[in-house]
Amino acid sequence: MLSQLYYISKREESGDLLSDLSQILTSAIRFNQTQHICGVLYYANNCFFQCLEGEKEVIAQLFERIQQDPRHKELRVISTKEIFEVNFSQWSMKYVQKNKTIDLFFKKCGFDSFQPHLLTEADTNALLSCLISAENTSLNQKKASNESNHTKGYKRGYMNYIA
Ligand code: FAD
């Protein structure tokens, strides 16, 4: 059975943002690919919004790990449901950078900035639709080269997938 889970969380600000994002995306893309998991990650205003799609058991096991991750906190599941087809089949983890479309979406919902924890469930579904049509964005290549040795080994695959 296929399931979709999406949640919001706040970034734990102790680490370097770009390095954290690079490492998260690298391990997400690598692991999700092997498990036929797909989804999207959006980060803005110190908040993560992530949608995970795949086999129910596999998503549940991954989510157990994600919940324990010290790079974020105050995690809140917005929705978890059965789906009949995935929305993000092209991406083991699509990454969408802060952009005007999403900013405008939040303005229309009455917020000055990206505040996913304040959206209604209907608005959160609409946000997901925006992320489905948004461009898959690339982190700055020069800055990404600052990532730690842990990530360097996977850099080529990482750049291929988010470019
Ligand atoms: P190990 O690599 O063995 O690490 C052990 C522990 O350290 C884990 O709790 C891990 O979370 C934590 N950890 C790992 N790297 C760091 C670091 N650089 N700094 C601080 N703590 C660290 N993983 C996926 O596979 N797919 C995803 O879609 C995915 N999405 C994520 C989204 C967000 C917002 C975040 C914060 C993390 C995401 N991760 C994802 C990463 C996931 O939380 C785990 O780190 C990863 O699955 C490796 O788990 P592990 O138990 O094998 O960890």
XYZ file of C-alpha atoms and ligand atoms in Angstrom:
216
model
C 0.000 0.000 0.000
C 1.312 3.435 -0.935
C 1.252 6.210 1.597
C 2.010 9.894 1.743
C 3.216 11.668 4.859
C 4.012 15.292 5.256
C 5.300 17.182 8.210
C 6.815 20.459 9.256
C 9.694 21.079 11.621
C 12.027 23.825 12.755
C 15.685 23.695 11.921
C 18.096 23.277 14.840
C 20.330 26.263 14.174
C 23.537 24.953 15.712
C 25.122 23.740 12.442
C 25.971 25.367 9.125
C 22.803 25.669 7.020
C 24.212 24.839 3.611
C 26.270 21.971 4.936
C 23.235 20.564 6.784
C 21.025 20.859 3.699
C 23.665 19.266 1.493
C 24.119 16.339 3.854
C 20.405 15.831 4.377
C 19.739 15.834 0.626
C 22.671 13.574 -0.127
C 21.601 10.903 2.344
C 17.918 11.329 1.410
C 18.542 10.898 -2.312
C 20.863 7.945 -1.783
C 18.619 6.083 0.647
C 15.247 6.947 -0.890
C 16.335 5.754 -4.305
C 17.105 2.284 -2.988
C 13.745 2.096 -1.203
C 11.588 3.602 -3.975
C 10.710 6.538 -1.774
C 10.072 9.900 -3.376
C 9.055 13.340 -2.165
C 9.936 16.963 -1.740
C 11.788 19.065 0.798
C 11.253 22.801 1.106
C 13.215 24.961 3.481
C 12.613 28.621 4.313
C 12.383 30.871 7.336
C 14.087 28.286 9.533
C 11.376 25.695 8.797
C 11.366 22.423 6.888
C 8.365 21.131 5.019
C 8.792 17.608 3.728
C 6.503 15.211 1.892
C 7.447 11.535 1.736
C 5.741 9.046 -0.551
C 6.263 5.307 -0.914
C 5.332 1.938 0.558
C 3.637 2.501 3.898
C 6.006 0.352 5.983
C 9.096 1.848 4.363
C 7.877 5.401 4.939
C 7.053 4.588 8.575
C 10.561 3.199 9.188
C 12.257 6.166 7.543
C 10.089 8.612 9.427
C 11.124 6.987 12.725
C 14.719 7.933 11.864
C 13.869 11.408 10.592
C 12.032 12.150 13.844
C 15.204 11.358 15.822
C 17.390 13.631 13.712
C 18.943 16.380 15.870
C 19.142 18.781 12.911
C 15.499 19.688 13.415
C 12.975 19.971 16.236
C 9.293 20.630 16.992
C 8.339 18.220 14.233
C 4.607 18.049 13.547
C 2.898 15.633 11.166
C 0.350 17.493 9.070
C -1.081 14.595 7.143
C -0.567 10.911 6.586
C -2.792 9.042 4.171
C -3.090 6.244 1.656
C -2.474 7.268 -1.947
C -2.935 5.409 -5.216
C -0.090 7.017 -7.085
C 2.883 9.113 -6.080
C 3.216 12.784 -7.015
C 7.001 13.003 -7.014
C 7.966 9.913 -9.015
C 10.761 11.832 -10.773
C 12.539 12.726 -7.546
C 13.888 10.521 -4.779
C 13.912 13.856 -2.944
C 13.051 17.013 -4.831
C 14.502 20.124 -3.271
C 12.692 23.413 -3.707
C 14.473 26.530 -2.555
C 12.704 29.551 -1.108
C 11.019 31.246 -4.059
C 8.521 33.940 -5.018
C 5.665 31.564 -5.860
C 5.701 30.098 -2.374
C 6.128 33.565 -0.810
C 3.076 34.762 -2.753
C 1.134 31.678 -1.723
C 1.767 32.511 1.942
C 0.822 36.143 1.388
C -2.499 34.986 -0.112
C -3.018 32.836 2.988
C -2.451 35.936 5.137
C 1.135 35.409 6.291
C 4.183 37.623 5.719
C 6.567 34.687 5.545
C 6.797 30.905 5.239
C 4.914 29.692 8.310
C 3.657 26.207 7.409
C 2.671 25.417 11.015
C -0.079 28.073 10.751
C -1.720 26.711 7.578
C -5.016 24.862 7.543
C -4.965 21.327 6.128
C -6.606 22.576 2.907
C -3.963 25.278 2.519
C -1.229 22.745 3.190
C -2.599 20.589 0.350
C -2.480 23.672 -1.877
C 1.130 24.250 -0.803
C 1.923 20.703 -1.867
C 0.442 21.430 -5.311
C 2.728 24.493 -5.591
C 5.714 22.318 -4.728
C 4.742 19.713 -7.313
C 4.878 22.338 -10.061
C 7.859 24.268 -8.635
C 11.295 23.902 -10.169
C 13.705 21.474 -8.606
C 16.396 23.866 -7.389
C 20.101 23.470 -7.069
C 22.144 24.600 -4.108
C 25.017 26.906 -5.026
C 27.748 24.622 -6.371
C 30.592 26.687 -4.950
C 29.119 26.746 -1.489
C 28.211 23.077 -1.724
C 31.902 22.315 -2.176
C 32.329 23.412 1.456
C 30.400 20.396 2.619
C 32.104 18.031 5.028
C 34.257 15.053 4.090
C 31.327 12.829 5.026
C 29.369 14.210 2.059
C 32.177 14.631 -0.439
C 32.143 10.987 -1.445
C 28.596 11.349 -2.748
C 28.937 14.780 -4.299
C 28.734 13.740 -7.927
C 25.463 11.871 -7.420
C 24.090 14.677 -5.283
C 24.793 17.363 -7.896
C 23.294 15.170 -10.615
C 20.071 14.760 -8.748
C 19.462 18.318 -7.615
C 20.718 20.095 -10.741
P 23.468 7.720 10.836
O 24.052 8.328 9.593
O 23.979 6.407 11.353
O 23.473 8.803 12.030
C 23.101 8.494 13.383
C 22.321 9.662 13.995
O 22.971 10.910 13.771
C 20.922 9.780 13.402
O 20.044 10.171 14.454
C 21.054 10.901 12.409
O 19.795 11.569 12.259
C 22.082 11.801 13.067
N 22.915 12.525 12.079
C 23.347 12.086 10.889
N 24.067 13.040 10.262
C 24.114 14.095 11.104
C 24.713 15.389 11.056
N 25.429 15.803 9.995
N 24.532 16.221 12.087
C 23.814 15.857 13.161
N 23.228 14.644 13.274
C 23.365 13.773 12.265
N 17.041 10.591 5.315
C 16.608 9.796 4.320
O 17.115 8.686 4.153
N 15.561 10.202 3.519
C 14.939 11.407 3.666
O 14.029 11.729 2.907
C 15.397 12.273 4.702
N 14.841 13.481 4.910
C 15.281 14.280 5.928
C 14.682 15.517 6.152
C 15.111 16.332 7.192
C 14.449 17.679 7.398
C 16.162 15.905 8.042
C 16.620 16.774 9.180
C 16.754 14.680 7.839
C 16.345 13.859 6.781
N 16.948 12.614 6.528
C 16.479 11.802 5.513
C 18.101 12.160 7.303
C 17.670 11.177 8.389
O 17.110 11.881 9.467
C 18.880 10.360 8.892
O 19.931 11.208 9.238
C 19.372 9.421 7.813
O 18.284 8.636 7.373
C 20.489 8.525 8.344
O 19.982 7.779 9.411
P 20.870 6.730 10.234
O 20.116 6.283 11.431
O 21.375 5.700 9.264
O 21.932 7.733 10.708
